[in-house]
Amino acid sequence: MKEKIENQIKEVLKNLGIEEVSFAVEHPENFVNGDYSTNIAMVCAKKIGKNPKELAEQIMTTLRQAQGENPLIQEIQVAGAGFINFYLSREFFTESIN
């Protein structure tokens, strides 16, 4: 799942005209903050001179539009200074158990 999220983010960056950068997709310490979280907006914001939270919102909106391609993600939210949190669906956990 981590790779799928990373690939979706890379596709969004490509569509936004942002050069490929190194970013993290990790399990947050507190799962209230999602099953996965990324710092992509904060990494890119300095390079393109944009507010990290605004960039995170833009990335999140684009990811939500593509969410049909990945029905295993239930929700995507922006938190804090620009983190993007991913919440996995019950389908994901059901398939993982099977």
PDB file of N, CA and C in Angstrom:
ATOM      1  N   MET A   1       0.832  -1.192   0.000  1.00  0.00           N
ATOM      2  CA  MET A   1       0.000   0.000   0.000  1.00  0.00           C
ATOM      3  C   MET A   1       0.876   1.255   0.000  1.00  0.00           C
ATOM      4  N   LYS A   2       1.964   1.193   0.738  1.00  0.00           N
ATOM      5  CA  LYS A   2       2.865   2.346   0.804  1.00  0.00           C
ATOM      6  C   LYS A   2       3.337   2.736  -0.602  1.00  0.00           C
ATOM      7  N   GLU A   3       3.706   1.746  -1.407  1.00  0.00           N
ATOM      8  CA  GLU A   3       4.172   2.015  -2.766  1.00  0.00           C
ATOM      9  C   GLU A   3       3.070   2.619  -3.626  1.00  0.00           C
ATOM     10  N   LYS A   4       1.832   2.159  -3.453  1.00  0.00           N
ATOM     11  CA  LYS A   4       0.714   2.701  -4.219  1.00  0.00           C
ATOM     12  C   LYS A   4       0.509   4.179  -3.883  1.00  0.00           C
ATOM     13  N   ILE A   5       0.587   4.503  -2.596  1.00  0.00           N
ATOM     14  CA  ILE A   5       0.435   5.897  -2.173  1.00  0.00           C
ATOM     15  C   ILE A   5       1.570   6.742  -2.742  1.00  0.00           C
ATOM     16  N   GLU A   6       2.803   6.238  -2.645  1.00  0.00           N
ATOM     17  CA  GLU A   6       3.951   6.971  -3.184  1.00  0.00           C
ATOM     18  C   GLU A   6       3.779   7.216  -4.679  1.00  0.00           C
ATOM     19  N   ASN A   7       3.337   6.201  -5.412  1.00  0.00           N
ATOM     20  CA  ASN A   7       3.160   6.343  -6.860  1.00  0.00           C
ATOM     21  C   ASN A   7       2.060   7.344  -7.200  1.00  0.00           C
ATOM     22  N   GLN A   8       0.975   7.338  -6.429  1.00  0.00           N
ATOM     23  CA  GLN A   8      -0.084   8.322  -6.659  1.00  0.00           C
ATOM     24  C   GLN A   8       0.426   9.737  -6.414  1.00  0.00           C
ATOM     25  N   ILE A   9       1.211   9.919  -5.364  1.00  0.00           N
ATOM     26  CA  ILE A   9       1.772  11.237  -5.053  1.00  0.00           C
ATOM     27  C   ILE A   9       2.710  11.683  -6.171  1.00  0.00           C
ATOM     28  N   LYS A  10       3.557  10.778  -6.654  1.00  0.00           N
ATOM     29  CA  LYS A  10       4.481  11.116  -7.746  1.00  0.00           C
ATOM     30  C   LYS A  10       3.714  11.539  -8.999  1.00  0.00           C
ATOM     31  N   GLU A  11       2.606  10.874  -9.271  1.00  0.00           N
ATOM     32  CA  GLU A  11       1.786  11.222 -10.432  1.00  0.00           C
ATOM     33  C   GLU A  11       1.183  12.619 -10.266  1.00  0.00           C
ATOM     34  N   VAL A  12       0.723  12.922  -9.058  1.00  0.00           N
ATOM     35  CA  VAL A  12       0.169  14.263  -8.781  1.00  0.00           C
ATOM     36  C   VAL A  12       1.243  15.326  -8.968  1.00  0.00           C
ATOM     37  N   LEU A  13       2.433  15.075  -8.441  1.00  0.00           N
ATOM     38  CA  LEU A  13       3.529  16.035  -8.580  1.00  0.00           C
ATOM     39  C   LEU A  13       3.845  16.284 -10.050  1.00  0.00           C
ATOM     40  N   LYS A  14       3.872  15.215 -10.812  1.00  0.00           N
ATOM     41  CA  LYS A  14       4.137  15.314 -12.246  1.00  0.00           C
ATOM     42  C   LYS A  14       3.083  16.204 -12.919  1.00  0.00           C
ATOM     43  N   ASN A  15       1.818  15.985 -12.572  1.00  0.00           N
ATOM     44  CA  ASN A  15       0.724  16.778 -13.138  1.00  0.00           C
ATOM     45  C   ASN A  15       0.788  18.245 -12.708  1.00  0.00           C
ATOM     46  N   LEU A  16       1.341  18.505 -11.538  1.00  0.00           N
ATOM     47  CA  LEU A  16       1.473  19.879 -11.043  1.00  0.00           C
ATOM     48  C   LEU A  16       2.762  20.543 -11.531  1.00  0.00           C
ATOM     49  N   GLY A  17       3.574  19.792 -12.276  1.00  0.00           N
ATOM     50  CA  GLY A  17       4.816  20.342 -12.801  1.00  0.00           C
ATOM     51  C   GLY A  17       5.914  20.469 -11.765  1.00  0.00           C
ATOM     52  N   ILE A  18       5.841  19.645 -10.727  1.00  0.00           N
ATOM     53  CA  ILE A  18       6.854  19.677  -9.664  1.00  0.00           C
ATOM     54  C   ILE A  18       7.843  18.545  -9.916  1.00  0.00           C
ATOM     55  N   GLU A  19       9.122  18.900  -9.949  1.00  0.00           N
ATOM     56  CA  GLU A  19      10.173  17.907 -10.168  1.00  0.00           C
ATOM     57  C   GLU A  19      10.139  16.858  -9.064  1.00  0.00           C
ATOM     58  N   GLU A  20      10.607  15.679  -9.407  1.00  0.00           N
ATOM     59  CA  GLU A  20      10.628  14.590  -8.432  1.00  0.00           C
ATOM     60  C   GLU A  20      11.547  14.942  -7.265  1.00  0.00           C
ATOM     61  N   VAL A  21      11.058  14.732  -6.074  1.00  0.00           N
ATOM     62  CA  VAL A  21      11.806  15.018  -4.851  1.00  0.00           C
ATOM     63  C   VAL A  21      11.717  13.815  -3.920  1.00  0.00           C
ATOM     64  N   SER A  22      12.604  13.768  -2.951  1.00  0.00           N
ATOM     65  CA  SER A  22      12.559  12.711  -1.941  1.00  0.00           C
ATOM     66  C   SER A  22      11.559  13.100  -0.872  1.00  0.00           C
ATOM     67  N   PHE A  23      10.675  12.178  -0.524  1.00  0.00           N
ATOM     68  CA  PHE A  23       9.699  12.422   0.524  1.00  0.00           C
ATOM     69  C   PHE A  23       9.417  11.110   1.244  1.00  0.00           C
ATOM     70  N   ALA A  24       8.795  11.219   2.401  1.00  0.00           N
ATOM     71  CA  ALA A  24       8.512  10.042   3.217  1.00  0.00           C
ATOM     72  C   ALA A  24       7.014   9.738   3.211  1.00  0.00           C
ATOM     73  N   VAL A  25       6.702   8.444   3.177  1.00  0.00           N
ATOM     74  CA  VAL A  25       5.352   7.943   3.438  1.00  0.00           C
ATOM     75  C   VAL A  25       5.547   6.929   4.548  1.00  0.00           C
ATOM     76  N   GLU A  26       5.018   7.259   5.732  1.00  0.00           N
ATOM     77  CA  GLU A  26       5.278   6.440   6.918  1.00  0.00           C
ATOM     78  C   GLU A  26       4.005   6.225   7.718  1.00  0.00           C
ATOM     79  N   HIS A  27       4.082   5.237   8.609  1.00  0.00           N
ATOM     80  CA  HIS A  27       3.013   5.068   9.586  1.00  0.00           C
ATOM     81  C   HIS A  27       3.228   6.132  10.662  1.00  0.00           C
ATOM     82  N   PRO A  28       2.220   6.953  10.961  1.00  0.00           N
ATOM     83  CA  PRO A  28       2.388   7.951  12.024  1.00  0.00           C
ATOM     84  C   PRO A  28       2.487   7.270  13.391  1.00  0.00           C
ATOM     85  N   GLU A  29       3.127   7.941  14.324  1.00  0.00           N
ATOM     86  CA  GLU A  29       3.241   7.394  15.679  1.00  0.00           C
ATOM     87  C   GLU A  29       1.876   7.177  16.301  1.00  0.00           C
ATOM     88  N   ASN A  30       0.964   8.105  16.060  1.00  0.00           N
ATOM     89  CA  ASN A  30      -0.393   8.020  16.606  1.00  0.00           C
ATOM     90  C   ASN A  30      -1.347   7.756  15.445  1.00  0.00           C
ATOM     91  N   PHE A  31      -2.037   6.610  15.474  1.00  0.00           N
ATOM     92  CA  PHE A  31      -2.901   6.237  14.360  1.00  0.00           C
ATOM     93  C   PHE A  31      -4.163   7.093  14.267  1.00  0.00           C
ATOM     94  N   VAL A  32      -4.339   8.034  15.175  1.00  0.00           N
ATOM     95  CA  VAL A  32      -5.392   9.032  15.020  1.00  0.00           C
ATOM     96  C   VAL A  32      -5.071   9.877  13.790  1.00  0.00           C
ATOM     97  N   ASN A  33      -3.772   9.951  13.458  1.00  0.00           N
ATOM     98  CA  ASN A  33      -3.299  10.722  12.314  1.00  0.00           C
ATOM     99  C   ASN A  33      -3.267   9.900  11.027  1.00  0.00           C
ATOM    100  N   GLY A  34      -4.013   8.814  10.979  1.00  0.00           N
ATOM    101  CA  GLY A  34      -4.101   8.006   9.771  1.00  0.00           C
ATOM    102  C   GLY A  34      -3.262   6.746   9.847  1.00  0.00           C
ATOM    103  N   ASP A  35      -3.402   5.956   8.786  1.00  0.00           N
ATOM    104  CA  ASP A  35      -2.623   4.720   8.682  1.00  0.00           C
ATOM    105  C   ASP A  35      -1.276   4.998   8.021  1.00  0.00           C
ATOM    106  N   TYR A  36      -1.255   6.015   7.157  1.00  0.00           N
ATOM    107  CA  TYR A  36      -0.021   6.501   6.537  1.00  0.00           C
ATOM    108  C   TYR A  36      -0.059   8.018   6.541  1.00  0.00           C
ATOM    109  N   SER A  37       1.132   8.612   6.509  1.00  0.00           N
ATOM    110  CA  SER A  37       1.253  10.063   6.478  1.00  0.00           C
ATOM    111  C   SER A  37       2.449  10.423   5.612  1.00  0.00           C
ATOM    112  N   THR A  38       2.366  11.576   4.945  1.00  0.00           N
ATOM    113  CA  THR A  38       3.488  12.022   4.128  1.00  0.00           C
ATOM    114  C   THR A  38       3.808  13.495   4.386  1.00  0.00           C
ATOM    115  N   ASN A  39       5.060  13.816   4.181  1.00  0.00           N
ATOM    116  CA  ASN A  39       5.560  15.178   4.360  1.00  0.00           C
ATOM    117  C   ASN A  39       5.791  15.883   3.024  1.00  0.00           C
ATOM    118  N   ILE A  40       5.241  15.354   1.943  1.00  0.00           N
ATOM    119  CA  ILE A  40       5.535  15.837   0.596  1.00  0.00           C
ATOM    120  C   ILE A  40       5.312  17.342   0.432  1.00  0.00           C
ATOM    121  N   ALA A  41       4.253  17.867   0.986  1.00  0.00           N
ATOM    122  CA  ALA A  41       3.960  19.298   0.805  1.00  0.00           C
ATOM    123  C   ALA A  41       5.031  20.166   1.459  1.00  0.00           C
ATOM    124  N   MET A  42       5.510  19.748   2.605  1.00  0.00           N
ATOM    125  CA  MET A  42       6.529  20.537   3.303  1.00  0.00           C
ATOM    126  C   MET A  42       7.872  20.461   2.579  1.00  0.00           C
ATOM    127  N   VAL A  43       8.157  19.318   1.968  1.00  0.00           N
ATOM    128  CA  VAL A  43       9.398  19.154   1.217  1.00  0.00           C
ATOM    129  C   VAL A  43       9.374  20.022  -0.042  1.00  0.00           C
ATOM    130  N   CYS A  44       8.251  20.018  -0.745  1.00  0.00           N
ATOM    131  CA  CYS A  44       8.138  20.741  -2.028  1.00  0.00           C
ATOM    132  C   CYS A  44       7.901  22.238  -1.863  1.00  0.00           C
ATOM    133  N   ALA A  45       7.252  22.631  -0.808  1.00  0.00           N
ATOM    134  CA  ALA A  45       6.834  24.028  -0.647  1.00  0.00           C
ATOM    135  C   ALA A  45       7.992  25.002  -0.764  1.00  0.00           C
ATOM    136  N   LYS A  46       9.096  24.720  -0.105  1.00  0.00           N
ATOM    137  CA  LYS A  46      10.250  25.622  -0.161  1.00  0.00           C
ATOM    138  C   LYS A  46      10.780  25.728  -1.579  1.00  0.00           C
ATOM    139  N   LYS A  47      10.845  24.586  -2.281  1.00  0.00           N
ATOM    140  CA  LYS A  47      11.406  24.571  -3.629  1.00  0.00           C
ATOM    141  C   LYS A  47      10.593  25.398  -4.609  1.00  0.00           C
ATOM    142  N   ILE A  48       9.266  25.422  -4.426  1.00  0.00           N
ATOM    143  CA  ILE A  48       8.424  26.146  -5.390  1.00  0.00           C
ATOM    144  C   ILE A  48       7.880  27.453  -4.829  1.00  0.00           C
ATOM    145  N   GLY A  49       8.269  27.790  -3.588  1.00  0.00           N
ATOM    146  CA  GLY A  49       7.871  29.062  -2.992  1.00  0.00           C
ATOM    147  C   GLY A  49       6.384  29.161  -2.688  1.00  0.00           C
ATOM    148  N   LYS A  50       5.832  28.105  -2.162  1.00  0.00           N
ATOM    149  CA  LYS A  50       4.407  28.065  -1.854  1.00  0.00           C
ATOM    150  C   LYS A  50       4.210  27.690  -0.381  1.00  0.00           C
ATOM    151  N   ASN A  51       3.092  28.102   0.185  1.00  0.00           N
ATOM    152  CA  ASN A  51       2.755  27.744   1.559  1.00  0.00           C
ATOM    153  C   ASN A  51       2.527  26.227   1.633  1.00  0.00           C
ATOM    154  N   PRO A  52       3.182  25.532   2.586  1.00  0.00           N
ATOM    155  CA  PRO A  52       3.059  24.070   2.661  1.00  0.00           C
ATOM    156  C   PRO A  52       1.625  23.579   2.863  1.00  0.00           C
ATOM    157  N   LYS A  53       0.866  24.280   3.681  1.00  0.00           N
ATOM    158  CA  LYS A  53      -0.514  23.855   3.936  1.00  0.00           C
ATOM    159  C   LYS A  53      -1.367  24.015   2.674  1.00  0.00           C
ATOM    160  N   GLU A  54      -1.168  25.109   1.942  1.00  0.00           N
ATOM    161  CA  GLU A  54      -1.910  25.320   0.696  1.00  0.00           C
ATOM    162  C   GLU A  54      -1.543  24.259  -0.340  1.00  0.00           C
ATOM    163  N   LEU A  55      -0.255  23.949  -0.418  1.00  0.00           N
ATOM    164  CA  LEU A  55       0.195  22.914  -1.357  1.00  0.00           C
ATOM    165  C   LEU A  55      -0.374  21.557  -0.948  1.00  0.00           C
ATOM    166  N   ALA A  56      -0.398  21.273   0.347  1.00  0.00           N
ATOM    167  CA  ALA A  56      -0.977  20.013   0.835  1.00  0.00           C
ATOM    168  C   ALA A  56      -2.445  19.907   0.451  1.00  0.00           C
ATOM    169  N   GLU A  57      -3.172  21.011   0.571  1.00  0.00           N
ATOM    170  CA  GLU A  57      -4.593  21.027   0.182  1.00  0.00           C
ATOM    171  C   GLU A  57      -4.740  20.734  -1.307  1.00  0.00           C
ATOM    172  N   GLN A  58      -3.879  21.330  -2.111  1.00  0.00           N
ATOM    173  CA  GLN A  58      -3.927  21.118  -3.554  1.00  0.00           C
ATOM    174  C   GLN A  58      -3.620  19.653  -3.893  1.00  0.00           C
ATOM    175  N   ILE A  59      -2.597  19.100  -3.273  1.00  0.00           N
ATOM    176  CA  ILE A  59      -2.235  17.699  -3.498  1.00  0.00           C
ATOM    177  C   ILE A  59      -3.369  16.792  -3.041  1.00  0.00           C
ATOM    178  N   MET A  60      -3.926  17.068  -1.854  1.00  0.00           N
ATOM    179  CA  MET A  60      -5.016  16.259  -1.317  1.00  0.00           C
ATOM    180  C   MET A  60      -6.217  16.258  -2.259  1.00  0.00           C
ATOM    181  N   THR A  61      -6.582  17.422  -2.769  1.00  0.00           N
ATOM    182  CA  THR A  61      -7.725  17.520  -3.677  1.00  0.00           C
ATOM    183  C   THR A  61      -7.503  16.655  -4.913  1.00  0.00           C
ATOM    184  N   THR A  62      -6.316  16.723  -5.471  1.00  0.00           N
ATOM    185  CA  THR A  62      -6.002  15.923  -6.652  1.00  0.00           C
ATOM    186  C   THR A  62      -6.002  14.435  -6.320  1.00  0.00           C
ATOM    187  N   LEU A  63      -5.465  14.080  -5.163  1.00  0.00           N
ATOM    188  CA  LEU A  63      -5.468  12.674  -4.739  1.00  0.00           C
ATOM    189  C   LEU A  63      -6.893  12.161  -4.532  1.00  0.00           C
ATOM    190  N   ARG A  64      -7.738  12.994  -3.952  1.00  0.00           N
ATOM    191  CA  ARG A  64      -9.137  12.600  -3.741  1.00  0.00           C
ATOM    192  C   ARG A  64      -9.838  12.345  -5.069  1.00  0.00           C
ATOM    193  N   GLN A  65      -9.545  13.161  -6.072  1.00  0.00           N
ATOM    194  CA  GLN A  65     -10.151  12.971  -7.392  1.00  0.00           C
ATOM    195  C   GLN A  65      -9.732  11.638  -7.997  1.00  0.00           C
ATOM    196  N   ALA A  66      -8.515  11.202  -7.704  1.00  0.00           N
ATOM    197  CA  ALA A  66      -8.006   9.933  -8.224  1.00  0.00           C
ATOM    198  C   ALA A  66      -8.307   8.760  -7.294  1.00  0.00           C
ATOM    199  N   GLN A  67      -9.010   9.032  -6.214  1.00  0.00           N
ATOM    200  CA  GLN A  67      -9.257   8.008  -5.202  1.00  0.00           C
ATOM    201  C   GLN A  67      -9.995   6.794  -5.765  1.00  0.00           C
ATOM    202  N   GLY A  68     -10.771   6.977  -6.829  1.00  0.00           N
ATOM    203  CA  GLY A  68     -11.447   5.853  -7.450  1.00  0.00           C
ATOM    204  C   GLY A  68     -10.473   4.795  -7.947  1.00  0.00           C
ATOM    205  N   GLU A  69      -9.249   5.240  -8.269  1.00  0.00           N
ATOM    206  CA  GLU A  69      -8.208   4.317  -8.707  1.00  0.00           C
ATOM    207  C   GLU A  69      -7.683   3.485  -7.542  1.00  0.00           C
ATOM    208  N   ASN A  70      -7.927   3.921  -6.327  1.00  0.00           N
ATOM    209  CA  ASN A  70      -7.459   3.198  -5.151  1.00  0.00           C
ATOM    210  C   ASN A  70      -8.558   3.181  -4.095  1.00  0.00           C
ATOM    211  N   PRO A  71      -9.570   2.298  -4.261  1.00  0.00           N
ATOM    212  CA  PRO A  71     -10.682   2.261  -3.311  1.00  0.00           C
ATOM    213  C   PRO A  71     -10.289   1.752  -1.924  1.00  0.00           C
ATOM    214  N   LEU A  72      -9.053   1.339  -1.761  1.00  0.00           N
ATOM    215  CA  LEU A  72      -8.609   0.856  -0.459  1.00  0.00           C
ATOM    216  C   LEU A  72      -8.259   2.007   0.483  1.00  0.00           C
ATOM    217  N   ILE A  73      -8.263   3.235  -0.035  1.00  0.00           N
ATOM    218  CA  ILE A  73      -8.063   4.410   0.800  1.00  0.00           C
ATOM    219  C   ILE A  73      -9.440   5.009   1.075  1.00  0.00           C
ATOM    220  N   GLN A  74      -9.790   5.085   2.343  1.00  0.00           N
ATOM    221  CA  GLN A  74     -11.104   5.599   2.730  1.00  0.00           C
ATOM    222  C   GLN A  74     -11.140   7.119   2.752  1.00  0.00           C
ATOM    223  N   GLU A  75     -10.085   7.730   3.298  1.00  0.00           N
ATOM    224  CA  GLU A  75     -10.089   9.193   3.478  1.00  0.00           C
ATOM    225  C   GLU A  75      -8.664   9.731   3.370  1.00  0.00           C
ATOM    226  N   ILE A  76      -8.563  10.974   2.889  1.00  0.00           N
ATOM    227  CA  ILE A  76      -7.294  11.694   2.821  1.00  0.00           C
ATOM    228  C   ILE A  76      -7.535  13.056   3.462  1.00  0.00           C
ATOM    229  N   GLN A  77      -6.656  13.435   4.405  1.00  0.00           N
ATOM    230  CA  GLN A  77      -6.836  14.701   5.109  1.00  0.00           C
ATOM    231  C   GLN A  77      -5.502  15.428   5.244  1.00  0.00           C
ATOM    232  N   VAL A  78      -5.589  16.744   5.337  1.00  0.00           N
ATOM    233  CA  VAL A  78      -4.416  17.581   5.612  1.00  0.00           C
ATOM    234  C   VAL A  78      -4.414  17.876   7.101  1.00  0.00           C
ATOM    235  N   ALA A  79      -3.218  17.822   7.694  1.00  0.00           N
ATOM    236  CA  ALA A  79      -3.100  18.094   9.133  1.00  0.00           C
ATOM    237  C   ALA A  79      -1.865  18.948   9.401  1.00  0.00           C
ATOM    238  N   GLY A  80      -1.940  19.694  10.491  1.00  0.00           N
ATOM    239  CA  GLY A  80      -0.800  20.481  10.950  1.00  0.00           C
ATOM    240  C   GLY A  80      -0.308  21.463   9.901  1.00  0.00           C
ATOM    241  N   ALA A  81       1.006  21.531   9.778  1.00  0.00           N
ATOM    242  CA  ALA A  81       1.644  22.503   8.884  1.00  0.00           C
ATOM    243  C   ALA A  81       1.666  22.056   7.429  1.00  0.00           C
ATOM    244  N   GLY A  82       1.107  20.877   7.135  1.00  0.00           N
ATOM    245  CA  GLY A  82       1.086  20.421   5.752  1.00  0.00           C
ATOM    246  C   GLY A  82       1.257  18.933   5.563  1.00  0.00           C
ATOM    247  N   PHE A  83       1.107  18.166   6.628  1.00  0.00           N
ATOM    248  CA  PHE A  83       1.135  16.712   6.478  1.00  0.00           C
ATOM    249  C   PHE A  83      -0.136  16.269   5.758  1.00  0.00           C
ATOM    250  N   ILE A  84      -0.041  15.202   4.988  1.00  0.00           N
ATOM    251  CA  ILE A  84      -1.209  14.603   4.355  1.00  0.00           C
ATOM    252  C   ILE A  84      -1.353  13.203   4.949  1.00  0.00           C
ATOM    253  N   ASN A  85      -2.521  12.956   5.541  1.00  0.00           N
ATOM    254  CA  ASN A  85      -2.785  11.683   6.211  1.00  0.00           C
ATOM    255  C   ASN A  85      -3.732  10.833   5.382  1.00  0.00           C
ATOM    256  N   PHE A  86      -3.462   9.542   5.335  1.00  0.00           N
ATOM    257  CA  PHE A  86      -4.255   8.574   4.585  1.00  0.00           C
ATOM    258  C   PHE A  86      -4.871   7.573   5.555  1.00  0.00           C
ATOM    259  N   TYR A  87      -6.171   7.374   5.428  1.00  0.00           N
ATOM    260  CA  TYR A  87      -6.893   6.416   6.247  1.00  0.00           C
ATOM    261  C   TYR A  87      -7.347   5.279   5.339  1.00  0.00           C
ATOM    262  N   LEU A  88      -6.954   4.060   5.658  1.00  0.00           N
ATOM    263  CA  LEU A  88      -7.291   2.918   4.817  1.00  0.00           C
ATOM    264  C   LEU A  88      -8.702   2.421   5.104  1.00  0.00           C
ATOM    265  N   SER A  89      -9.318   1.818   4.097  1.00  0.00           N
ATOM    266  CA  SER A  89     -10.692   1.344   4.219  1.00  0.00           C
ATOM    267  C   SER A  89     -10.745  -0.030   4.893  1.00  0.00           C
ATOM    268  N   ARG A  90     -11.932  -0.404   5.297  1.00  0.00           N
ATOM    269  CA  ARG A  90     -12.140  -1.740   5.863  1.00  0.00           C
ATOM    270  C   ARG A  90     -11.819  -2.805   4.829  1.00  0.00           C
ATOM    271  N   GLU A  91     -12.101  -2.500   3.554  1.00  0.00           N
ATOM    272  CA  GLU A  91     -11.788  -3.429   2.470  1.00  0.00           C
ATOM    273  C   GLU A  91     -10.309  -3.796   2.477  1.00  0.00           C
ATOM    274  N   PHE A  92      -9.459  -2.808   2.701  1.00  0.00           N
ATOM    275  CA  PHE A  92      -8.029  -3.054   2.726  1.00  0.00           C
ATOM    276  C   PHE A  92      -7.688  -4.066   3.814  1.00  0.00           C
ATOM    277  N   PHE A  93      -8.214  -3.848   5.012  1.00  0.00           N
ATOM    278  CA  PHE A  93      -7.891  -4.743   6.119  1.00  0.00           C
ATOM    279  C   PHE A  93      -8.514  -6.119   5.920  1.00  0.00           C
ATOM    280  N   THR A  94      -9.701  -6.185   5.327  1.00  0.00           N
ATOM    281  CA  THR A  94     -10.345  -7.468   5.044  1.00  0.00           C
ATOM    282  C   THR A  94      -9.506  -8.253   4.039  1.00  0.00           C
ATOM    283  N   GLU A  95      -9.069  -7.575   2.977  1.00  0.00           N
ATOM    284  CA  GLU A  95      -8.222  -8.244   1.980  1.00  0.00           C
ATOM    285  C   GLU A  95      -6.895  -8.671   2.575  1.00  0.00           C
ATOM    286  N   SER A  96      -6.342  -7.872   3.479  1.00  0.00           N
ATOM    287  CA  SER A  96      -5.068  -8.209   4.124  1.00  0.00           C
ATOM    288  C   SER A  96      -5.197  -9.463   4.969  1.00  0.00           C
ATOM    289  N   ILE A  97      -6.315  -9.605   5.649  1.00  0.00           N
ATOM    290  CA  ILE A  97      -6.548 -10.767   6.506  1.00  0.00           C
ATOM    291  C   ILE A  97      -6.739 -12.024   5.661  1.00  0.00           C
ATOM    292  N   ASN A  98      -7.482 -11.855   4.548  1.00  0.00           N
ATOM    293  CA  ASN A  98      -7.726 -13.003   3.668  1.00  0.00           C
ATOM    294  C   ASN A  98      -6.438 -13.431   3.014  1.00  0.00           C
TER     295      ASN A  98
END
